[in-house]
XYZ file of C-alpha atoms in Angstrom:
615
model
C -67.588 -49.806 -41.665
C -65.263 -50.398 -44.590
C -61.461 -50.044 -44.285
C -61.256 -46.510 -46.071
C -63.591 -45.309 -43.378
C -61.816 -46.863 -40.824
C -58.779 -44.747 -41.982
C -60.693 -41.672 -42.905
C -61.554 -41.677 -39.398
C -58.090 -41.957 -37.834
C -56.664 -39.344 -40.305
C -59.662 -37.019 -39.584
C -59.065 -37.892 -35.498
C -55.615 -37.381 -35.910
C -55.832 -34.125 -37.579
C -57.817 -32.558 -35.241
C -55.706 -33.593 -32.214
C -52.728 -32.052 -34.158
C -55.027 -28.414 -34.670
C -56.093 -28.566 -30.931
C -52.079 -29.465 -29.860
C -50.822 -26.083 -31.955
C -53.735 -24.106 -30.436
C -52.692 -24.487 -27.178
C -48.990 -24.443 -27.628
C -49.556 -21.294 -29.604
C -51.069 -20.077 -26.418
C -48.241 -21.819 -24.045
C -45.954 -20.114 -26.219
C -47.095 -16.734 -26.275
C -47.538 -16.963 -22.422
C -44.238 -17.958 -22.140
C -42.661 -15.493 -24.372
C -44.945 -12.609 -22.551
C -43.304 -13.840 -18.972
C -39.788 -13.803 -20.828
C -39.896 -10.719 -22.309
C -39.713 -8.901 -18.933
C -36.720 -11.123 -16.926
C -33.561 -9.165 -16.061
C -31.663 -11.270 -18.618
C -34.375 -11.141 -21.570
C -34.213 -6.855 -21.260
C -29.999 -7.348 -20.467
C -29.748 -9.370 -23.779
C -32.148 -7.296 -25.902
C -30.526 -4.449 -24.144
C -26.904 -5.905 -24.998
C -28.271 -5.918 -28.491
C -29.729 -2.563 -29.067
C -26.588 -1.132 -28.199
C -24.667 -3.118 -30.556
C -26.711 -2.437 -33.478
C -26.073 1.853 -32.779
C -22.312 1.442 -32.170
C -21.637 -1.495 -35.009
C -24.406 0.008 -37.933
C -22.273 1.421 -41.251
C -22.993 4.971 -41.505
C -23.012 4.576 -44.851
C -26.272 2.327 -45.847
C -28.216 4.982 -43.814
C -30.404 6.896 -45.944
C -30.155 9.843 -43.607
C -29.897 13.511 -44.458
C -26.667 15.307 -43.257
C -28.035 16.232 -40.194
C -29.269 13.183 -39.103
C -26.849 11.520 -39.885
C -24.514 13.335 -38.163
C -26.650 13.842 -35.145
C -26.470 9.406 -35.519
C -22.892 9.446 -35.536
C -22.376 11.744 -32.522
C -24.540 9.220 -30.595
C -22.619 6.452 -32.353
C -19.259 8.288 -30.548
C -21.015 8.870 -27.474
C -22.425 5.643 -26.303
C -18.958 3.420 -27.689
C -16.798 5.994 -25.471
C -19.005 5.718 -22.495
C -19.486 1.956 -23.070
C -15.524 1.576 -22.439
C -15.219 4.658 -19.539
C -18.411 3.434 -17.310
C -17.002 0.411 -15.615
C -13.876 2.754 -15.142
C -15.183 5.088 -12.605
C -16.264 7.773 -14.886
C -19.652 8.922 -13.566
C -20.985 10.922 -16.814
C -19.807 8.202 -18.668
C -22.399 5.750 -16.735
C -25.096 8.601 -16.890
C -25.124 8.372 -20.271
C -25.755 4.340 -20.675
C -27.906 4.393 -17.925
C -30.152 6.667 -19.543
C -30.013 4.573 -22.999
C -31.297 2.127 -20.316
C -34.409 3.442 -19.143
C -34.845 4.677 -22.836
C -34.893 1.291 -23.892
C -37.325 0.347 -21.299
C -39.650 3.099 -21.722
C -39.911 2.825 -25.543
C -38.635 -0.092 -26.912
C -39.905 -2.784 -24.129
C -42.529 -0.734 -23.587
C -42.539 -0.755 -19.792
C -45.650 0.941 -18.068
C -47.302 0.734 -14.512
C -48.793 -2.435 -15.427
C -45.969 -4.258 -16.250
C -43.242 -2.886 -14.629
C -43.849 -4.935 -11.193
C -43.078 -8.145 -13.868
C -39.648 -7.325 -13.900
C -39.083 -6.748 -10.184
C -42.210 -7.562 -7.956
C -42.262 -4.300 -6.248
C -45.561 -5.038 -5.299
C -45.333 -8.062 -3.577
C -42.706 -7.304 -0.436
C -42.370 -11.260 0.249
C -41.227 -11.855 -3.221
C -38.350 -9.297 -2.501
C -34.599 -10.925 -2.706
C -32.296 -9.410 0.059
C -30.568 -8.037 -3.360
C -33.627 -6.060 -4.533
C -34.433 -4.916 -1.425
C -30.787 -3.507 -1.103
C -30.727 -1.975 -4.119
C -34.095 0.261 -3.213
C -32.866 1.074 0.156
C -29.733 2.683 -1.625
C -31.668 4.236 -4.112
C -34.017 6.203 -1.463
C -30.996 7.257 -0.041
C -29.953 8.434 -3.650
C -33.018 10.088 -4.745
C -33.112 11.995 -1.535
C -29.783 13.218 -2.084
C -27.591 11.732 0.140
C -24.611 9.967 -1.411
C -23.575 8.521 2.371
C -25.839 6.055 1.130
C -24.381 2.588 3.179
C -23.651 4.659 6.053
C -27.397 6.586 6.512
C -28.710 2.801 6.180
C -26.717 1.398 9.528
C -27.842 4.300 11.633
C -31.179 3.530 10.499
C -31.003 -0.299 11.042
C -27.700 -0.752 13.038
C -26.530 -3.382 10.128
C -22.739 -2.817 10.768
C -23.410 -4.130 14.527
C -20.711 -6.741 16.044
C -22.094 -10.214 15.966
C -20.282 -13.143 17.978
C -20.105 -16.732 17.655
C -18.301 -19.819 18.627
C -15.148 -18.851 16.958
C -14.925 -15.392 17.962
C -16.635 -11.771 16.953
C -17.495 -10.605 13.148
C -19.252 -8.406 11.332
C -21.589 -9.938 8.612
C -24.985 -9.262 6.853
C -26.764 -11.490 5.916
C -30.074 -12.125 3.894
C -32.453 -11.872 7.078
C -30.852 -8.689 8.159
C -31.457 -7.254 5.167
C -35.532 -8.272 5.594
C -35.369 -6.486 8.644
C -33.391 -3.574 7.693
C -35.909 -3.204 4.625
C -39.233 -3.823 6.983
C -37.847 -0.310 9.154
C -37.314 1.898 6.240
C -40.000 1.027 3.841
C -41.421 3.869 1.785
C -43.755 3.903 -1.686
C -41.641 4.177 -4.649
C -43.529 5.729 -7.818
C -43.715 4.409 -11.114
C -40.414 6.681 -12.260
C -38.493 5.356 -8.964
C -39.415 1.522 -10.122
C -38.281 2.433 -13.410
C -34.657 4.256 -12.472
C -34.201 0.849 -10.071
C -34.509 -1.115 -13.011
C -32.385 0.956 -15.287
C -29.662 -0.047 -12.533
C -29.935 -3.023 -12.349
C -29.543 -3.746 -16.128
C -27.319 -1.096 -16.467
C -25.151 -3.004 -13.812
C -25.443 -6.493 -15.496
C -24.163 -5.350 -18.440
C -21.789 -2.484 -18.781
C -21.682 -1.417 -14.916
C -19.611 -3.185 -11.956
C -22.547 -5.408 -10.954
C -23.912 -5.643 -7.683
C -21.222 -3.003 -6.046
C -21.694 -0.810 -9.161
C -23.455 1.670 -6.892
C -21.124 0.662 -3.719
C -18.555 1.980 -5.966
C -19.268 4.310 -8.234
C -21.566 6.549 -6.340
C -21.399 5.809 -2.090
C -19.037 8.059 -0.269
C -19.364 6.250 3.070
C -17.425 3.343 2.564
C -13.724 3.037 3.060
C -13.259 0.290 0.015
C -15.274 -2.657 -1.465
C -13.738 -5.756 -2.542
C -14.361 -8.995 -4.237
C -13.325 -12.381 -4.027
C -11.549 -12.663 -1.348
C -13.579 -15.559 0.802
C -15.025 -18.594 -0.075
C -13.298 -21.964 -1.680
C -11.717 -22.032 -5.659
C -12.712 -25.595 -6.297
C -14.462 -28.464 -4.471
C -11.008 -29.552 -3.004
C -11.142 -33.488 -1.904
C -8.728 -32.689 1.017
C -11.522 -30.448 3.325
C -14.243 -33.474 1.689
C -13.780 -35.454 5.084
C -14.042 -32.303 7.483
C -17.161 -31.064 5.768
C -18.770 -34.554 6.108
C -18.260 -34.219 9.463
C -19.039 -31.238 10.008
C -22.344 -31.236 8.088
C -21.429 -28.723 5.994
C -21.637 -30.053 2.287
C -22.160 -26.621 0.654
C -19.808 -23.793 0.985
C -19.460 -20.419 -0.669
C -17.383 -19.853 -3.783
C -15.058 -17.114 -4.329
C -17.134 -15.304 -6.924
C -19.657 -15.032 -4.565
C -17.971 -12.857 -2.051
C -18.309 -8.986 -1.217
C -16.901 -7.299 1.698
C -16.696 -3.516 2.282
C -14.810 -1.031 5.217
C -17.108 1.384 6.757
C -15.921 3.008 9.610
C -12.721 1.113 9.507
C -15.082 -2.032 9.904
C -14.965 -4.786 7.848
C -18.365 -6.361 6.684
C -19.196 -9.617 5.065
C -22.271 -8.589 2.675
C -23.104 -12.478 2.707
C -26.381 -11.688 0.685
C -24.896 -10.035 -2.251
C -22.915 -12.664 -4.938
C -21.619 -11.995 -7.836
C -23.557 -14.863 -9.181
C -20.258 -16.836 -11.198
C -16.923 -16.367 -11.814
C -17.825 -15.121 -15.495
C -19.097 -12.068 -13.928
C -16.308 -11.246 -11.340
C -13.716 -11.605 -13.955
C -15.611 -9.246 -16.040
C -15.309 -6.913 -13.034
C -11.959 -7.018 -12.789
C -10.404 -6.539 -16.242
C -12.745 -3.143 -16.285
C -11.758 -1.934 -12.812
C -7.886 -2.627 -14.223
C -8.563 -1.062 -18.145
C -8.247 3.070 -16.605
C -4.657 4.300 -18.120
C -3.413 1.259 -19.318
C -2.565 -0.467 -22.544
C -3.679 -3.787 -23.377
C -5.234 -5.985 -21.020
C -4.465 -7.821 -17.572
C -2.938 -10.956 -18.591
C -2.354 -14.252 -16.971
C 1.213 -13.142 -17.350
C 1.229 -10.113 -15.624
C -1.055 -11.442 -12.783
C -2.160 -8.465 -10.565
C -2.189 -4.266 -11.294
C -2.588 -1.765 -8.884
C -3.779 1.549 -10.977
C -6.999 4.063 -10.161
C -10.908 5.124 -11.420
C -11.179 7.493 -13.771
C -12.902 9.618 -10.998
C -9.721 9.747 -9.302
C -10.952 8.983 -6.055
C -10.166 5.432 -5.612
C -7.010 3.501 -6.312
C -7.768 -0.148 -7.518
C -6.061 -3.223 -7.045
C -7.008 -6.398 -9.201
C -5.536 -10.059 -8.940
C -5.973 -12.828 -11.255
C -4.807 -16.487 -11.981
C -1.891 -17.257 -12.067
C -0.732 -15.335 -9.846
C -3.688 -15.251 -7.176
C -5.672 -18.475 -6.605
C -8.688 -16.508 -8.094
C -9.786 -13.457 -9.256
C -10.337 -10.716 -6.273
C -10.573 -6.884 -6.613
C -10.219 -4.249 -4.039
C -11.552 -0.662 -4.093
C -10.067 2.041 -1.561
C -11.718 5.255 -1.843
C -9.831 8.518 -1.131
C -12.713 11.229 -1.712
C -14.770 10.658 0.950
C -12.164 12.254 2.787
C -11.649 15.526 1.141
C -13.652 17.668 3.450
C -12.207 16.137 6.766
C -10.561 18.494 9.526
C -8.050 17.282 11.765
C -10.988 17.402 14.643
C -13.355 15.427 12.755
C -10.721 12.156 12.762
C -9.289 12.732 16.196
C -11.933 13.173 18.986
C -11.239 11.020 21.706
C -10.824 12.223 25.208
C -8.394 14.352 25.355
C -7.870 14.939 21.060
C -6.640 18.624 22.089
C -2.520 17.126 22.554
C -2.218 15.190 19.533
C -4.262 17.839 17.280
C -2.073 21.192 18.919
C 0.723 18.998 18.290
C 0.361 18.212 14.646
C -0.936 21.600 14.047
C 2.372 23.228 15.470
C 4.645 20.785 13.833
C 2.922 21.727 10.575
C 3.235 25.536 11.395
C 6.554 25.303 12.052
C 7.853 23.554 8.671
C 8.556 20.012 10.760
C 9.526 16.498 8.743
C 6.284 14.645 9.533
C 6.042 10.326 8.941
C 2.606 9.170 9.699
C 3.335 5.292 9.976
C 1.017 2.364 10.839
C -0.418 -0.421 9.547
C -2.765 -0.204 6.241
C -6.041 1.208 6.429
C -5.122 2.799 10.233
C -5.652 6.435 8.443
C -2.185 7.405 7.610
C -3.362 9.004 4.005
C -6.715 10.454 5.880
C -4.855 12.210 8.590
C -2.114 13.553 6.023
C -5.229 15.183 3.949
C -6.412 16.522 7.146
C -2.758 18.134 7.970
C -2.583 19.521 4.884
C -5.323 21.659 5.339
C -2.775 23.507 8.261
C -0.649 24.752 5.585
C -0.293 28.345 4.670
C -2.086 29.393 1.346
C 1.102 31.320 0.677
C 2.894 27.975 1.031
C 3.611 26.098 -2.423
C 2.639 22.302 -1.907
C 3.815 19.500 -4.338
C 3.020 15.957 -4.184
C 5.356 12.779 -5.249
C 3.488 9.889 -5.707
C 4.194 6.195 -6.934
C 0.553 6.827 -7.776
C -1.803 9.018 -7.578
C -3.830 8.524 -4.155
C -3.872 12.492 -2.763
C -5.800 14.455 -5.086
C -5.082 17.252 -3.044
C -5.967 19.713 -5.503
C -9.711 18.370 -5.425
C -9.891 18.673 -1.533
C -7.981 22.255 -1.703
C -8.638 24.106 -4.205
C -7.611 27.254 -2.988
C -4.059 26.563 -2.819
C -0.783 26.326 -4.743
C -1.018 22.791 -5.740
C 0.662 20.379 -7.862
C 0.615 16.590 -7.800
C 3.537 14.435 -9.809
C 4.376 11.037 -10.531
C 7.282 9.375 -11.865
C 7.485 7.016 -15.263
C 9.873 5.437 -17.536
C 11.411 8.338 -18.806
C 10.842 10.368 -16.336
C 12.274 8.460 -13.007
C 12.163 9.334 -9.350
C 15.652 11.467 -9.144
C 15.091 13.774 -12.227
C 11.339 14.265 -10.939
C 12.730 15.243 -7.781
C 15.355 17.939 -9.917
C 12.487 19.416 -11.420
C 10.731 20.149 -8.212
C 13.932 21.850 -6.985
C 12.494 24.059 -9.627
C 9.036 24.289 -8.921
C 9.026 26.872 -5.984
C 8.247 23.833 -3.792
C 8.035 25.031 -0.215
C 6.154 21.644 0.825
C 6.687 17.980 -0.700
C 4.063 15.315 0.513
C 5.752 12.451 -0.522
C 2.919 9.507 -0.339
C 3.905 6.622 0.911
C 7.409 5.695 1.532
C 7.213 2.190 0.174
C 9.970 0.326 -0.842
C 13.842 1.095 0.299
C 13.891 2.545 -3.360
C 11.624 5.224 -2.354
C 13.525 5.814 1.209
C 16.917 6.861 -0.969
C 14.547 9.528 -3.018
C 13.092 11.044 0.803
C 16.539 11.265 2.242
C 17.422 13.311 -1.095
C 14.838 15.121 -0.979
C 14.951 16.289 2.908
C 19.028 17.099 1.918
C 17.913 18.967 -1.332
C 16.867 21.801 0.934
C 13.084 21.431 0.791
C 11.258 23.153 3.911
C 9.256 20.167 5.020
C 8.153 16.803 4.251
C 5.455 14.645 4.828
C 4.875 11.401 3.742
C 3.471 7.733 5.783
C 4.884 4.346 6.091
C 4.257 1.031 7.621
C 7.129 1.423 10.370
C 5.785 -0.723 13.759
C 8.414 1.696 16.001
C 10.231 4.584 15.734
C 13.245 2.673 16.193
C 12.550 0.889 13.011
C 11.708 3.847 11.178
C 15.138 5.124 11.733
C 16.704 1.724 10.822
C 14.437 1.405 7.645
C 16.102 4.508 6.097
C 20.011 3.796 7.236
C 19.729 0.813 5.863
C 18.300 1.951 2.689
C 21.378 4.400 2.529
C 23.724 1.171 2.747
C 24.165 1.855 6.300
C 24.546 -1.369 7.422
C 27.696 -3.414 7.862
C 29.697 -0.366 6.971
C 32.027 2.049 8.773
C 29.572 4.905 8.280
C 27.093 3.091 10.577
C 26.806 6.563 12.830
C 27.381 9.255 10.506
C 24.274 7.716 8.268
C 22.542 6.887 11.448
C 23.030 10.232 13.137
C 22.091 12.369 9.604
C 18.537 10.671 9.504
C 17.775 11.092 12.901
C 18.449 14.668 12.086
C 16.056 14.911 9.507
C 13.294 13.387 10.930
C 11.435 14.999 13.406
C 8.114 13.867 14.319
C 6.718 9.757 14.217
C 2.754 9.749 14.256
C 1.683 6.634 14.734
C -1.763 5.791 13.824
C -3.509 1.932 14.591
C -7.218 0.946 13.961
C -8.633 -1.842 16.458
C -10.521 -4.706 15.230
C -13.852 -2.765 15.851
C -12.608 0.004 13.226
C -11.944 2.581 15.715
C -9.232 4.510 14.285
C -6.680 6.660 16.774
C -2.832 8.104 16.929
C -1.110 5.716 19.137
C 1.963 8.126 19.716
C 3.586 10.959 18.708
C 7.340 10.539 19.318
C 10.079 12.711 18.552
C 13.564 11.581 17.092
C 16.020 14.010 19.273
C 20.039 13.925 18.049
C 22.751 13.644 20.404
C 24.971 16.776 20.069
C 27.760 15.458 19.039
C 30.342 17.505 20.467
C 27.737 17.177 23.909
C 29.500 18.565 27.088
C 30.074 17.266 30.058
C 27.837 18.104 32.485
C 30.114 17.882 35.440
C 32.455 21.247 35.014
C 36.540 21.224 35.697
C 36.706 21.668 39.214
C 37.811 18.386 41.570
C 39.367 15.038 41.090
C 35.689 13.796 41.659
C 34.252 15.609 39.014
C 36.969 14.472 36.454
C 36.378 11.203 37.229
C 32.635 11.743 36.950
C 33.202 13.671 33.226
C 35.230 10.595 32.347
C 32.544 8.488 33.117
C 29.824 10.694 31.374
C 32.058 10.547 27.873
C 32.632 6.493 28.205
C 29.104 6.588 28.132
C 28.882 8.333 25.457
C 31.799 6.342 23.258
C 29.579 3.126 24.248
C 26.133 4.040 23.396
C 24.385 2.211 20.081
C 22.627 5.079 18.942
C 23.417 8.416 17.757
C 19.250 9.669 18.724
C 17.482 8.795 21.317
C 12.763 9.447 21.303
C 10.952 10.462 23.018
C 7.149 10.328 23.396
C 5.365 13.811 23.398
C 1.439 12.317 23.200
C 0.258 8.666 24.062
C -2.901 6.980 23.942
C -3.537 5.272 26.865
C -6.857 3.994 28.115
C -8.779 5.493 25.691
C -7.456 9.097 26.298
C -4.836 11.074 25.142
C -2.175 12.221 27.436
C 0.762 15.071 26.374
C 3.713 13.543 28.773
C 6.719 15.251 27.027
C 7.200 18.783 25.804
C 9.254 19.184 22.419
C 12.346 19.754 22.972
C 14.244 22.328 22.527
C 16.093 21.978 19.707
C 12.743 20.683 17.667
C 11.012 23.968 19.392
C 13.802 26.628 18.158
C 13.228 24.985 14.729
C 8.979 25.848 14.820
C 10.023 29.524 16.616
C 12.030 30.255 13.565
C 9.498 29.434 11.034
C 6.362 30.898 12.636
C 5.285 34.395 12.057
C 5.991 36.732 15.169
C 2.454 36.750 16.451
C 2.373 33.222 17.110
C 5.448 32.603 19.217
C 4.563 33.146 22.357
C 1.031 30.819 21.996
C 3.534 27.884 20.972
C 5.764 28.344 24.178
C 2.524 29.063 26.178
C 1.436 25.400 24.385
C 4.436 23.596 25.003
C 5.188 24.389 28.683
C 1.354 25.188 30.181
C -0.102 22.339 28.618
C 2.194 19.674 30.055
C 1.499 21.030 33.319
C -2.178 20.841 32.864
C -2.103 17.401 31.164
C 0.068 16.279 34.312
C -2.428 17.729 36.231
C -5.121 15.750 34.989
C -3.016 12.052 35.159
């Protein structure tokens, strides 16, 4: 063989091992792209995508006809606004992408019933993540109707049950409770159920809030969700030694931490992450955007503001003024429906709810104080729902948090806020003008906002409510004198003694660490008289020297009140041990209608007897 055949050969060799190398990396290829095209992030990028192209395309290159064309650019207005609302807590606004998303699936991808378990191996139970079997155990609960999804799910599979370890007792759920949890409530989902499971889930990668998009948005069971709170912000050398030692070399990162409050409970959802901190800070700048201008800065640092749904208020950190980025939901609506009944019903619930229900009757000053999340806002809706239809009720908020006009309808309702121009003491001037008969004041926050209660219980209004974070009544008292400059001055008493006078009744609510929520007390702030008699008479040397010890007393005393505790809460009962007294009882005879006089002073005297009865 001759040298041109010798290279004939190799060319014609080499050839054909570059035509067989094409043909089956044609075929690699196109198996490759065929497994791509149905990931979660291929559909969330081609998803991404298709949206862009309807809310960036120029209107005017379109060779439409008018009708079309407008019928394009009233889509064009509808998906941009509900791009920008549906990570804000407006529900219609997520309907609306969320349909685009099945859309997309349905006619663009192309889903069907062969290829849908691609995406999400429905199919195949073992191939499950703890996430996607989450997801479908909210989504029964969802398609059945029930929007107490989290909460329908523990009574199923007990997952909010206490767990203990070495260091103490928690509540946690982790990936195998989930398995289990999913093995006891396992049901067949049809083709359309797949496919509104999957709409979610890209929905929630995209625009939505992620994995607690539906946590959020649409469960009514939970008390809040929030985000980043556990977990380390960088691989810090310092904790390097103890985690040798240990043999912990992997920890948790901040981004991948969820808890929630059900049932005053707080739960570690271990198996949900929000996958990097990319994602979490998207989260956070959308929960922040509702009502504001611009967006949260590194200078600015933290926001407290609300969802456009209005029932959740939203508080968002961020570096540099938090260590990382953390979120936290607390949800007010879930509360609208409550009765007084349905949050107290220990042994005994009768005292504390007769009580409240009186002191509301009877146009009292109440303060529900406690610590945060101990239901101070939840019993306060509940009261409200006490007050006669014929009463006027206005609320005066930092921020909204009541929504009082969404839980009572029915009555003469209006909620108010104050704002640059429009500060706390001319808001309060226009309510002098707003036939207020009852002002629910939120929360008494800041000594700021103590000055604007004691002007408003002066300004004549009937009765207030509002809540605090007051650990005693004795510190209530003290909170507001010394808001009113009390301290360190001459008019120590005379401030002293005018508060006690306007504030009648301290409920104080406390949650335990297993969530249980109760009313610790109710204690009543009682005025000395200051021109108080002698008990003693004028007759005898004895008695005059017993009067003149009864007013040195009186000259040497601290306070200008004393309290007194009407209800306790003591071994998990309630107890009445005090009747109100009798200037606090004239107050609720003169404001209740004739007919219900005598039931009060049956209440107030019978009861004690009966509850003293029962000790």
């Amino acid at each position: 063989m001759n040298l041109i055949d010798i290279i004939l050969s190799i060319l014609l060799l080499t050839g054909l091992a570059v035509f067989i190398y094409y043909i089956f990396k044609a075929k690699v290829d196109y198996d490759d792209n065929s497994e791509m095209i149905y990931s979660i992030d291929y559909i969330c990028d081609r998803f991404k995508k298709i949206i862009n192209d309807i809310i960036n395309v120029d209107m005017n290159i379109l060779n439409f006809n008018k009708k079309d064309l407008e019928n394009r650019r009233a889509l064009k207005r509808s998906l941009s606004n509900a791009i920008r609302m549906c990570s804000q807590g407006d529900i219609n606004s997520k309907i609306i992408v969320l349909s685009r998303a099945k859309y997309t699936l349905l006619n663009i991808i192309k889903i069907n019933e062969d290829t849908i378990n691609k995406i999400i191996p429905f199919h195949e139970v073992e191939q499950l993540t703890a996430k996607d079997k989450f997801e479908i155990m909210l989504y029964r609960q969802k398609r059945s109707g029930n929007l107490r999804m989290f909460q329908k799910i523990c009574e199923i599979t007990k997952l909010d049950r206490l767990h203990q370890d070495s260091d103490g007792y928690y509540y946690s759920i982790c990936d195998e409770d989930i398995h289990k949890a999913y093995d006891m409530m396992q049901d067949e989902l049809t083709f359309d159920d797949k496919l509104n499971i999957i709409a979610q889930r890209i929905y929630e990668e995209t625009y939505g809030l992620s994995v607690v998009d539906l946590l959020i948005m649409e469960d009514i069971s939970l008390d809040s969700i929030s985000g980043g709170v556990s977990g380390i912000t960088s691989n810090n050398l310092i904790y390097m030694e103890d985690d040798i030692q240990s043999g912990s070399y992997i920890k948790s990162q901040t981004h991948e931490s969820i808890w929630v409050i059900y049932k005053g409970k707080p739960i570690h959802l271990k198996f949900l992450s929000f996958e990097s901190e990319s994602v979490i800070r998207r989260i956070c700048k959308n929960l922040a955007e509702y009502g504001r201008v611009g967006h949260l800065t590194s200078a600015e640092g933290g926001i407290k503001t609300h969802l456009a749904d209005g029932g959740s208020r939203v508080t968002v950190f961020r570096p540099n003024n938090a260590s990382q980025w953390a979120f936290f939901v607390r949800k007010f609506a879930n509360t609208a429906s409550l009765k007084l009944n349905d949050l107290i019903n220990d042994q005994g619930s009768y005292y504390p709810i007769e009580v409240i229900k009186w002191a509301i009757h009877g146009c009292v000053n109440l303060f529900f104080s406690g610590d945060q999340n101990s239901g101070k806002t939840t019993y306060t809706r509940a009261a409200v729902k006490e007050i006669d239809k014929r009463q006027a009720i206005r609320t005066l908020e930092a921020d909204f948090e009541l929504y009082l006009n969404d839980a009572y309808s029915d009555k003469n309702i209006l909620a108010t806020r104050p704002s640059e121009r429009l500060p706390f003491p001319k808001l309060i001037e226009l309510l002098k003008s707003s036939e207020a008969h009852t002002i629910l004041f939120g929360e008494t926050a800041s000594l700021e906002h103590a000055k604007h209660l004691i002007n408003l219980l002066l300004a004549g209004t009937k009765r207030v409510i509002t809540t605090g974070h007051w650990p005693t009544t004795d510190e209530l008292i003290s909170y507001f004198v010394h808001a009113l400059g009390g301290y360190g001055s001459w008019g120590l008493d005379n401030i002293q003694s005018m508060v006690a006078r306007l504030i009648h009744l301290d409920v104080h609510c406390v949650k335990k660490n297993d969530g249980h929520r109760h009313i610790d007390r109710i204690t009543e702030i009682i005025p000395y008289d200051r021109e108080e008699r002698s008990p003693y008479g004028e007759q005898g040397v004895n008695r005059h020297l017993e009067e003149i010890s009864h007013y040195l007393k009186l000259l040497t005393r601290e306070k200008t009140y004393y309290i007194r505790d009407i209800v306790i809460y003591e071994d998990g009962a309630y107890r009445m041990i005090n009747p109100i007294s009798e200037g606090l009882s004239k107050l609720i005879l003169r404001n209740l209608p004739p007919d219900k006089r005598q039931s009060f002073l049956d209440f107030n005297s019978n009861t004690l007897l009966i509850g003293r009865m029962e000790v």
